[in-house]
CSV table of C-alpha atoms in Angstrom, one decimal:
chain,number,residue,atom,x,y,z
E,427,MET,CA,11.3,38.9,-2.9
E,428,SER,CA,12.2,36.7,-5.9
E,429,TRP,CA,13.2,33.1,-5.5
E,430,PHE,CA,14.1,32.7,-9.2
E,431,SER,CA,16.9,33.9,-11.3
E,432,LYS,CA,17.4,33.4,-15.0
E,433,SER,CA,19.3,30.2,-14.3
E,434,GLU,CA,17.5,26.9,-14.8
E,435,ARG,CA,18.7,26.0,-11.3
E,436,ILE,CA,16.0,26.8,-8.8
E,437,GLU,CA,16.9,26.8,-5.1
E,438,LEU,CA,14.0,25.6,-2.9
E,439,PRO,CA,13.6,27.8,0.2
E,440,ILE,CA,15.0,26.8,3.6
E,441,PHE,CA,11.5,26.3,5.0
E,442,LEU,CA,8.7,25.2,2.7
E,443,LYS,CA,5.5,25.3,4.8
E,444,THR,CA,1.8,25.0,4.2
E,445,ASP,CA,1.2,28.7,4.5
E,446,TYR,CA,0.8,31.9,2.4
E,447,LEU,CA,4.5,32.1,1.7
E,448,GLY,CA,4.8,28.5,0.8
E,449,PHE,CA,1.9,28.6,-1.6
E,450,ASN,CA,3.3,31.8,-3.2
E,451,PHE,CA,6.7,30.1,-3.8
E,452,LEU,CA,4.9,27.1,-5.3
E,453,SER,CA,2.7,29.2,-7.5
E,454,GLU,CA,5.8,31.1,-8.8
E,455,LEU,CA,7.5,27.7,-9.4
E,456,HIS,CA,4.6,26.5,-11.4
E,457,LYS,CA,4.6,29.5,-13.6
E,458,PHE,CA,8.4,29.7,-14.0
E,459,THR,CA,8.8,26.0,-14.9
E,460,SER,CA,6.1,26.1,-17.5
E,461,SER,CA,8.3,27.4,-20.3
E,462,LYS,CA,9.4,24.1,-21.7
E,463,GLY,CA,12.9,24.4,-20.3
E,464,LYS,CA,15.1,22.1,-18.3
E,465,TYR,CA,15.0,22.8,-14.7
E,466,LYS,CA,17.1,21.7,-11.7
E,467,LEU,CA,15.3,21.8,-8.4
E,468,ASP,CA,18.0,22.3,-5.8
E,469,PHE,CA,17.2,21.0,-2.3
E,470,GLN,CA,20.6,22.1,-0.8
E,471,ASN,CA,19.2,24.8,1.5
E,472,VAL,CA,16.0,23.0,2.5
E,473,GLU,CA,15.8,22.4,6.2
E,474,TRP,CA,12.1,21.9,6.6
E,475,LEU,CA,9.6,20.7,4.0
E,476,GLU,CA,6.1,19.9,4.9
E,477,ALA,CA,5.5,16.6,3.2
E,478,ASN,CA,1.8,17.2,2.3
E,479,LEU,CA,3.1,19.9,-0.1
E,480,CYS,CA,4.4,17.1,-2.3
E,481,ALA,CA,0.9,17.2,-3.7
E,482,VAL,CA,1.6,20.6,-5.1
E,483,LEU,CA,5.2,19.8,-6.2
E,484,GLY,CA,3.8,16.7,-8.0
E,485,ALA,CA,1.1,18.7,-9.7
E,486,ILE,CA,3.7,21.3,-10.9
E,487,ILE,CA,6.1,18.7,-12.2
E,488,GLU,CA,3.4,16.5,-13.9
E,489,THR,CA,1.5,19.3,-15.6
E,490,ASN,CA,4.6,21.1,-16.8
E,491,LYS,CA,6.2,17.9,-18.0
E,492,ALA,CA,3.2,17.4,-20.1
E,493,GLN,CA,3.8,20.8,-21.6
E,494,GLY,CA,7.4,19.8,-22.5
E,495,SER,CA,9.4,20.9,-19.5
E,496,ASP,CA,12.0,18.7,-17.9
E,497,PHE,CA,13.0,18.4,-14.3
E,498,GLU,CA,16.1,17.2,-12.4
E,499,PHE,CA,16.4,17.1,-8.6
E,500,ILE,CA,19.7,17.8,-7.0
E,501,ASN,CA,21.3,17.9,-3.6
E,502,LEU,CA,18.8,15.8,-1.8
E,503,ASN,CA,21.4,15.2,0.8
E,504,ASP,CA,19.7,16.1,4.0
E,505,ARG,CA,18.7,12.9,5.7
E,506,TYR,CA,15.5,14.3,7.2
E,507,ILE,CA,14.3,15.6,3.9
E,508,GLU,CA,15.4,12.4,2.0
E,509,ASN,CA,13.7,10.3,4.6
E,510,THR,CA,10.4,12.3,4.5
E,511,LEU,CA,10.3,12.1,0.7
E,512,ARG,CA,11.1,8.4,0.7
E,513,ASN,CA,8.4,7.6,3.2
E,514,ASN,CA,5.6,9.3,1.3
E,515,GLY,CA,6.7,7.8,-2.0
E,516,PHE,CA,7.7,11.2,-3.6
E,517,LEU,CA,11.3,10.1,-3.9
E,518,ASN,CA,10.2,7.2,-6.0
E,519,TYR,CA,8.2,9.5,-8.2
E,520,ILE,CA,10.9,12.1,-8.8
E,521,LYS,CA,13.9,9.8,-9.0
E,522,GLN,CA,12.0,7.1,-10.9
E,523,ALA,CA,13.6,4.5,-8.7
E,524,HIS,CA,12.5,2.3,-5.9
E,525,ALA,CA,13.1,3.6,-2.4
E,526,THR,CA,11.6,1.5,0.4
E,527,PRO,CA,9.7,3.5,3.1
E,528,SER,CA,10.4,2.9,6.8
E,529,LYS,CA,8.2,0.4,8.5
E,530,THR,CA,6.7,3.0,10.8
E,531,HIS,CA,6.4,6.4,9.3
E,532,SER,CA,3.9,9.2,9.4
E,533,GLY,CA,3.5,9.9,5.7
E,534,ILE,CA,0.3,9.6,3.7
E,535,PRO,CA,1.6,8.6,0.3
E,536,PHE,CA,1.8,11.0,-2.7
E,537,ARG,CA,-0.7,9.8,-5.3
E,538,THR,CA,-2.2,11.0,-8.5
E,539,PHE,CA,-5.9,10.1,-9.2
E,540,ASP,CA,-7.9,10.2,-12.3
E,541,LEU,CA,-10.9,12.4,-11.3
E,542,LYS,CA,-13.2,9.8,-12.9
E,543,ASP,CA,-11.8,7.0,-10.7
E,544,GLU,CA,-13.5,7.8,-7.5
E,545,GLU,CA,-13.2,4.3,-6.0
E,546,GLU,CA,-9.4,4.4,-6.0
E,547,LEU,CA,-9.3,7.6,-3.9
E,548,GLU,CA,-12.0,6.2,-1.6
E,549,GLU,CA,-9.8,3.2,-0.9
E,550,TYR,CA,-6.7,5.4,-0.5
E,551,ILE,CA,-8.4,7.6,2.1
E,552,TYR,CA,-9.8,4.5,3.9
E,553,LYS,CA,-6.5,2.7,4.0
E,554,TYR,CA,-4.1,5.6,4.8
E,555,VAL,CA,-6.2,8.0,6.8
E,556,LEU,CA,-9.0,6.2,8.6
E,557,LEU,CA,-7.2,3.0,9.4
E,558,ALA,CA,-3.9,4.8,10.3
E,559,ARG,CA,-2.7,4.1,13.8
E,560,GLU,CA,-2.5,7.8,14.5
E,561,VAL,CA,-6.3,8.2,14.7
E,562,PRO,CA,-7.4,5.4,17.0
E,563,ASN,CA,-8.8,7.5,19.8
E,564,MET,CA,-11.2,9.6,17.9
E,565,SER,CA,-14.9,9.0,18.1
E,566,ALA,CA,-16.8,7.3,15.3
E,567,GLY,CA,-18.6,10.6,14.8
E,568,ALA,CA,-15.3,12.6,14.4
E,569,LYS,CA,-13.9,10.0,11.9
E,570,ARG,CA,-17.1,10.2,9.9
E,571,LYS,CA,-16.8,13.9,9.7
E,572,ILE,CA,-13.1,13.7,8.6
E,573,PHE,CA,-13.9,11.3,5.9
E,574,ARG,CA,-16.9,13.3,4.7
E,575,SER,CA,-14.8,16.5,4.6
E,576,ILE,CA,-12.2,14.9,2.4
E,577,PHE,CA,-14.7,13.6,0.0
E,578,GLU,CA,-16.6,16.9,-0.2
E,579,VAL,CA,-13.4,18.6,-1.3
E,580,TYR,CA,-12.7,15.8,-3.8
E,581,GLN,CA,-16.2,16.0,-5.3
E,582,ASN,CA,-15.7,19.8,-5.6
E,583,SER,CA,-12.7,19.1,-7.8
E,584,VAL,CA,-14.7,16.5,-9.8
E,585,MET,CA,-17.5,19.0,-10.4
E,586,HIS,CA,-15.8,22.3,-10.7
E,587,SER,CA,-12.2,22.0,-11.8
E,588,GLY,CA,-12.5,20.7,-15.4
E,589,ALA,CA,-9.2,18.9,-14.7
E,590,ASN,CA,-8.5,15.2,-15.4
E,591,GLN,CA,-6.4,14.5,-12.3
E,592,VAL,CA,-6.1,15.4,-8.7
E,593,PHE,CA,-2.8,15.2,-6.8
E,594,VAL,CA,-3.0,14.2,-3.1
E,595,CYS,CA,-0.5,13.9,-0.3
E,596,GLY,CA,-0.7,14.1,3.4
E,597,GLN,CA,1.2,13.9,6.6
E,598,PHE,CA,0.6,13.1,10.2
E,599,TYR,CA,2.2,15.5,12.6
E,600,LYS,CA,2.6,13.3,15.7
E,601,PHE,CA,3.8,15.9,18.2
E,602,LYS,CA,1.1,18.4,17.2
E,603,GLY,CA,-1.5,15.7,17.0
E,604,ARG,CA,-2.6,16.8,13.6
E,605,MET,CA,-3.0,15.5,10.1
E,606,ALA,CA,-2.8,17.6,6.9
E,607,LEU,CA,-4.1,16.5,3.6
E,608,THR,CA,-3.5,18.5,0.5
E,609,MET,CA,-5.4,18.1,-2.7
E,610,VAL,CA,-4.4,19.9,-5.9
E,611,GLU,CA,-5.8,20.2,-9.3
E,612,VAL,CA,-4.6,22.3,-12.3
E,613,GLY,CA,-7.7,23.5,-14.0
E,614,HIS,CA,-10.5,26.1,-13.5
E,615,THR,CA,-9.8,28.4,-10.6
E,616,PHE,CA,-12.4,29.5,-8.0
E,617,LYS,CA,-12.1,32.9,-9.7
E,618,HIS,CA,-12.8,31.6,-13.1
E,619,ASN,CA,-15.9,29.7,-11.9
E,620,VAL,CA,-17.3,32.5,-9.8
E,621,THR,CA,-16.7,35.4,-12.2
E,622,SER,CA,-18.2,33.4,-15.1
E,623,HIS,CA,-21.2,32.3,-13.1
E,624,LYS,CA,-23.0,35.7,-13.0
E,625,PRO,CA,-22.3,39.1,-14.6
E,626,GLU,CA,-22.4,40.9,-11.2
E,627,TYR,CA,-19.4,38.7,-10.0
E,628,ARG,CA,-17.2,39.6,-13.0
E,629,SER,CA,-15.0,42.0,-11.1
E,630,TYR,CA,-14.3,39.6,-8.2
E,631,ASP,CA,-10.6,38.9,-7.5
E,632,GLY,CA,-9.3,35.6,-6.3
E,633,VAL,CA,-9.9,36.3,-2.6
E,634,LYS,CA,-13.5,37.5,-3.1
E,635,SER,CA,-14.2,34.6,-5.4
E,636,ILE,CA,-13.1,32.1,-2.7
E,637,GLU,CA,-15.0,34.0,0.0
E,638,TRP,CA,-18.1,33.8,-2.1
E,639,ALA,CA,-17.6,30.0,-2.8
E,640,VAL,CA,-17.1,29.0,0.9
E,641,LYS,CA,-20.3,30.8,2.0
E,642,SER,CA,-23.2,28.5,2.8
E,643,GLY,CA,-25.6,28.1,-0.1
E,644,ASN,CA,-23.4,29.7,-2.8
E,645,THR,CA,-22.8,27.4,-5.8
E,646,THR,CA,-21.8,27.9,-9.4
E,647,LYS,CA,-23.9,24.9,-10.5
E,648,PRO,CA,-26.6,25.3,-13.1
E,649,ASN,CA,-30.0,26.6,-11.9
E,650,ASN,CA,-31.7,23.2,-11.9
E,651,GLU,CA,-29.1,21.8,-9.4
E,652,THR,CA,-28.5,22.4,-5.7
E,653,GLY,CA,-25.2,22.7,-3.9
E,654,GLY,CA,-23.1,25.1,-1.8
E,655,LEU,CA,-23.2,23.1,1.4
E,656,GLY,CA,-20.0,21.0,1.3
E,657,LEU,CA,-17.4,23.7,2.1
E,658,ASP,CA,-19.6,25.2,4.7
E,659,LEU,CA,-20.0,21.9,6.5
E,660,ILE,CA,-16.3,21.4,6.4
E,661,ARG,CA,-15.8,24.9,8.0
E,662,SER,CA,-18.4,24.2,10.7
E,663,PHE,CA,-16.7,20.9,11.5
E,664,LEU,CA,-13.2,22.3,11.5
E,665,LYS,CA,-14.3,25.1,13.9
E,666,LEU,CA,-15.4,22.4,16.4
E,667,ASN,CA,-12.4,20.3,15.7
E,668,ASN,CA,-9.9,23.2,16.0
E,669,GLY,CA,-8.7,22.4,12.5
E,670,LYS,CA,-7.7,24.5,9.6
E,671,LEU,CA,-8.8,25.0,6.0
E,672,GLN,CA,-6.6,26.7,3.4
E,673,ILE,CA,-7.3,27.5,-0.2
E,674,ARG,CA,-5.0,29.0,-2.8
E,675,SER,CA,-6.5,29.6,-6.2
E,676,ALA,CA,-5.7,32.1,-9.0
E,677,ASP,CA,-4.5,35.2,-7.1
E,678,GLY,CA,-6.3,34.4,-3.9
E,679,TYR,CA,-5.3,33.0,-0.6
E,680,TRP,CA,-7.9,32.1,2.1
E,681,GLU,CA,-7.5,30.3,5.3
E,682,GLU,CA,-9.6,29.7,8.4
E,683,LYS,CA,-7.9,28.3,11.5
E,684,LYS,CA,-9.8,27.6,14.7
E,685,GLY,CA,-12.6,29.8,13.3
E,686,VAL,CA,-10.3,32.8,12.6
E,687,LYS,CA,-10.0,33.9,9.0
E,688,PHE,CA,-7.0,35.3,7.1
E,689,VAL,CA,-7.1,36.3,3.5
E,690,SER,CA,-4.6,37.9,1.1
E,691,SER,CA,-4.3,38.7,-2.6
E,692,CYS,CA,-1.2,37.2,-4.2
E,693,SER,CA,1.2,38.6,-6.8
E,694,SER,CA,1.1,35.4,-8.8
E,695,ASN,CA,-1.7,33.3,-10.1
E,696,PHE,CA,-2.0,29.6,-9.4
E,697,GLU,CA,-3.8,28.1,-12.4
E,698,GLY,CA,-5.9,25.7,-10.5
E,699,SER,CA,-6.7,25.1,-6.8
E,700,ILE,CA,-4.8,23.9,-3.8
E,701,VAL,CA,-6.9,22.9,-0.8
E,702,ASN,CA,-5.3,21.9,2.4
E,703,ILE,CA,-7.3,20.5,5.3
E,704,GLU,CA,-5.6,20.1,8.7
E,705,PHE,CA,-7.5,18.0,11.3
E,706,ASN,CA,-6.9,18.0,15.0
E,707,LEU,CA,-6.5,14.3,15.9
E,708,ARG,CA,-6.8,15.0,19.6
E,709,ASP,CA,-10.5,16.0,19.2
E,710,THR,CA,-12.5,14.3,21.9
E,711,ASN,CA,-15.9,15.4,20.8
E,712,GLU,CA,-18.4,12.7,20.2
E,713,TYR,CA,-20.4,14.5,17.5
E,714,TYR,CA,-23.7,12.9,18.6
E,715,THR,CA,-26.7,13.0,16.3
E,716,PRO,CA,-29.2,15.0,18.4
E,717,GLU,CA,-32.4,13.2,17.7
E,718,GLU,CA,-34.1,10.7,15.5
E,719,ILE,CA,-35.8,12.4,12.6
E,720,ASP,CA,-38.8,11.1,10.7
E,721,ILE,CA,-37.6,11.1,7.1
E,722,LYS,CA,-41.0,11.6,5.7
E,723,SER,CA,-41.3,14.8,7.6
E,724,ILE,CA,-38.3,16.4,6.0
E,725,LEU,CA,-39.2,15.6,2.3
Z,359,MET,CA,-43.6,0.4,-5.6
Z,360,LYS,CA,-40.2,0.2,-7.1
Z,361,THR,CA,-37.2,-0.3,-4.9
Z,362,ILE,CA,-33.9,1.3,-5.7
Z,363,ARG,CA,-30.9,-0.1,-3.7
Z,364,VAL,CA,-28.3,2.6,-3.5
Z,365,GLN,CA,-25.5,0.1,-2.8
Z,366,ASP,CA,-26.3,-1.6,-6.2
Z,367,ILE,CA,-25.3,1.7,-7.8
Z,368,THR,CA,-22.4,2.8,-5.6
Z,369,GLN,CA,-20.9,-0.7,-5.2
Z,370,SER,CA,-19.5,0.5,-1.9
Z,371,HIS,CA,-20.4,1.1,1.7
Z,372,ARG,CA,-20.3,4.8,0.9
Z,373,ALA,CA,-22.4,7.1,-1.3
Z,374,ILE,CA,-20.0,9.8,-2.1
Z,375,SER,CA,-20.1,10.4,-5.8
Z,376,ALA,CA,-22.2,13.1,-7.6
Z,377,LEU,CA,-22.2,10.8,-10.7
Z,378,ASP,CA,-23.7,7.9,-8.7
Z,379,GLY,CA,-26.2,10.4,-7.4
Z,380,GLU,CA,-27.2,11.3,-10.9
Z,381,VAL,CA,-27.8,7.6,-11.7
Z,382,VAL,CA,-30.1,7.4,-8.7
Z,383,PHE,CA,-31.9,10.6,-9.7
Z,384,LYS,CA,-32.6,9.3,-13.2
Z,385,LYS,CA,-34.0,6.0,-11.9
Z,386,ILE,CA,-36.3,8.0,-9.5
Z,387,ILE,CA,-37.7,10.4,-12.1
Z,388,ASP,CA,-38.2,7.5,-14.5
Z,389,SER,CA,-40.6,5.9,-11.9
Z,390,PHE,CA,-42.1,9.3,-10.9
Z,391,GLY,CA,-42.8,9.9,-14.6
Z,392,LYS,CA,-45.0,6.7,-14.6
Z,393,ASN,CA,-46.6,7.8,-11.3
Z,394,GLN,CA,-44.9,4.8,-9.7
Z,395,PRO,CA,-43.8,5.2,-6.0
Z,396,VAL,CA,-40.2,4.6,-5.2
Z,397,MET,CA,-38.5,3.1,-2.1
Z,398,LEU,CA,-34.9,4.3,-1.9
Z,399,ASP,CA,-33.1,1.8,0.2
Z,400,PHE,CA,-29.8,2.8,1.8
Z,401,GLU,CA,-29.1,-0.6,3.3
Z,402,GLY,CA,-25.3,-1.2,3.6
Z,403,ILE,CA,-24.5,2.5,3.2
Z,404,ASP,CA,-22.5,3.9,6.1
Z,405,LEU,CA,-21.6,7.3,4.8
Z,406,THR,CA,-23.0,9.9,2.3
Z,407,ILE,CA,-21.9,13.4,1.4
Z,408,THR,CA,-23.9,16.4,0.1
Z,409,ALA,CA,-22.6,16.0,-3.5
Z,410,PHE,CA,-24.4,12.6,-3.7
Z,411,LEU,CA,-27.5,13.7,-1.8
Z,412,ASN,CA,-27.8,16.9,-3.9
Z,413,SER,CA,-27.6,15.1,-7.2
Z,414,SER,CA,-29.8,12.2,-6.2
Z,415,ILE,CA,-32.5,13.7,-4.0
Z,416,GLY,CA,-32.0,17.5,-3.8
Z,417,LYS,CA,-32.4,17.9,-7.6
Z,418,LEU,CA,-35.9,16.3,-7.4
Z,419,TYR,CA,-37.2,19.6,-6.0
Z,420,SER,CA,-36.4,21.3,-9.3
Z,421,LEU,CA,-39.0,19.1,-11.0
Z,422,TYR,CA,-41.5,18.1,-8.2
Z,423,SER,CA,-43.1,19.8,-5.3
Z,424,SER,CA,-42.6,18.7,-1.7
Z,425,VAL,CA,-46.1,17.3,-1.7
Z,426,GLN,CA,-45.5,15.2,-4.8
Z,427,ILE,CA,-42.2,13.9,-3.4
Z,428,LYS,CA,-43.8,13.0,-0.1
Z,429,GLU,CA,-46.4,11.0,-2.0
Z,430,LEU,CA,-44.1,9.2,-4.3
Z,431,LEU,CA,-40.8,8.7,-2.3
Z,432,ASP,CA,-40.0,6.6,0.7
Z,433,ILE,CA,-36.5,6.3,2.1
Z,434,LYS,CA,-35.3,3.5,4.4
Z,435,ASN,CA,-32.2,2.3,6.2
Z,436,LEU,CA,-30.5,5.7,6.1
Z,437,PRO,CA,-28.3,6.0,9.2
Z,438,SER,CA,-29.6,8.7,11.6
Z,439,GLU,CA,-26.3,10.7,11.2
Z,440,GLU,CA,-27.0,10.8,7.5
Z,441,VAL,CA,-30.6,11.8,7.9
Z,442,GLN,CA,-29.4,15.0,9.5
Z,443,LEU,CA,-27.3,15.7,6.4
Z,444,LEU,CA,-30.2,14.9,4.1
Z,445,LYS,CA,-32.4,17.4,6.0
Z,446,LEU,CA,-29.8,20.1,5.3
Z,447,VAL,CA,-29.7,19.2,1.6
Z,448,ILE,CA,-33.5,19.1,1.3
Z,449,ASP,CA,-34.0,22.4,3.1
Z,450,ARG,CA,-31.5,24.0,0.8
Z,451,ALA,CA,-33.2,22.5,-2.3
Z,452,LYS,CA,-36.6,23.7,-1.2
Z,453,GLU,CA,-35.2,27.2,-0.6
Z,454,ARG,CA,-33.4,27.2,-4.0
Z,455,PHE,CA,-36.4,26.0,-6.0
Z,456,SER,CA,-39.1,27.9,-4.1
Z,457,LYS,CA,-41.1,30.5,-6.1
Z,458,GLU,CA,-40.1,34.0,-5.3
Z,459,TYR,CA,-42.9,36.4,-4.9
Z,460,PRO,CA,-42.5,40.2,-4.3
Z,461,ASP,CA,-42.8,41.2,-0.7
Z,462,GLU,CA,-45.7,43.6,-1.3
Z,463,LEU,CA,-48.1,41.5,-3.3
Z,464,ASP,CA,-51.1,43.9,-2.7
Z,465,ASN,CA,-49.4,46.7,-4.4
Z,466,ILE,CA,-49.0,44.9,-7.7
Z,467,ASP,CA,-51.4,45.7,-10.5
Z,468,PHE,CA,-52.7,42.5,-12.1
Z,469,VAL,CA,-53.7,42.7,-15.7
Z,470,ASN,CA,-56.6,40.6,-16.8
Z,471,GLU,CA,-55.6,39.3,-20.2
Z,472,ASP,CA,-58.9,37.4,-20.8
């Protein structure tokens, strides 16, 4: 199936979801709009757009604009879509105009962060995620693990992407009791990092590269450094939390939901990485620390 | 003993940056190089992540043995939840930087080069 014609007008699909198909569409869009043309993104048919995907749309627009492409956004008539994009600030971004969000909404704003400015992201996550009224009933242990998971992903971008910016957007899904946060950077892919790490990994495709990277203890860092724990810790937590982790990078798609994995090779490359984490906010686990440990004994 | 206050470096209640970890690492090895013990004080830090702990403490195991680190490093005021994470990081670092010997040492011919 092809979403694109030779026309510069690109119709967004009826449903744009955070899944294999959604990421495929967005990867194609990234590639198609990189040719320094003028593109009209047409929202006419869109009935459902998961707002956290604005992180990917923003990354596509920003990076291709920097290459000389130009974007116009048409037929943003649907009130639901218009409202969603207004509430997370994406409408301001694409229309370059001020649109005030509703007083009570469930969007986590679209933002672009300089990868060197870690404090800004820290404040953003604190303000819009941890202090959000949607997560009041979770234990301190669960909140700690959510916060840690987000920063482990962010630090992976800082250390491995070679990019300057990360695009972030999220959404609380009240009825499902879940929160999705998507982080995107256009830079080195998982495949690039893994295949260039050791000669024996040279033949790995996108899926195999992601599978290698999410395994405990595997890291592409230099020999005098340690790593390879962050993504595994996130996976362990998300299994207990009944959450979901999705990664789209190069030609690989990888997801783990409630501990069940699904992987697939994709026909198009995404020249960077999209990581989406979905947390279950109805998690009642306390996540106690089992015992006091004498620090000296672990050194 | 030299005290390094983590919060002075992170300027936050959280230690979540690999770059900040690198600063801590450099301060520690600077003291270790002078055989000066270090007290790493996490007072005011509520949350850490592996990226910080790897680059500040895990990396020490690439240069020093566990025995040397035990002798020269003390850590205080690290919340118990974070000690659990530090243990994972240190176990992983010890594994990564341990010397690898062949399984059947007895079958290896040693050449006396003297």
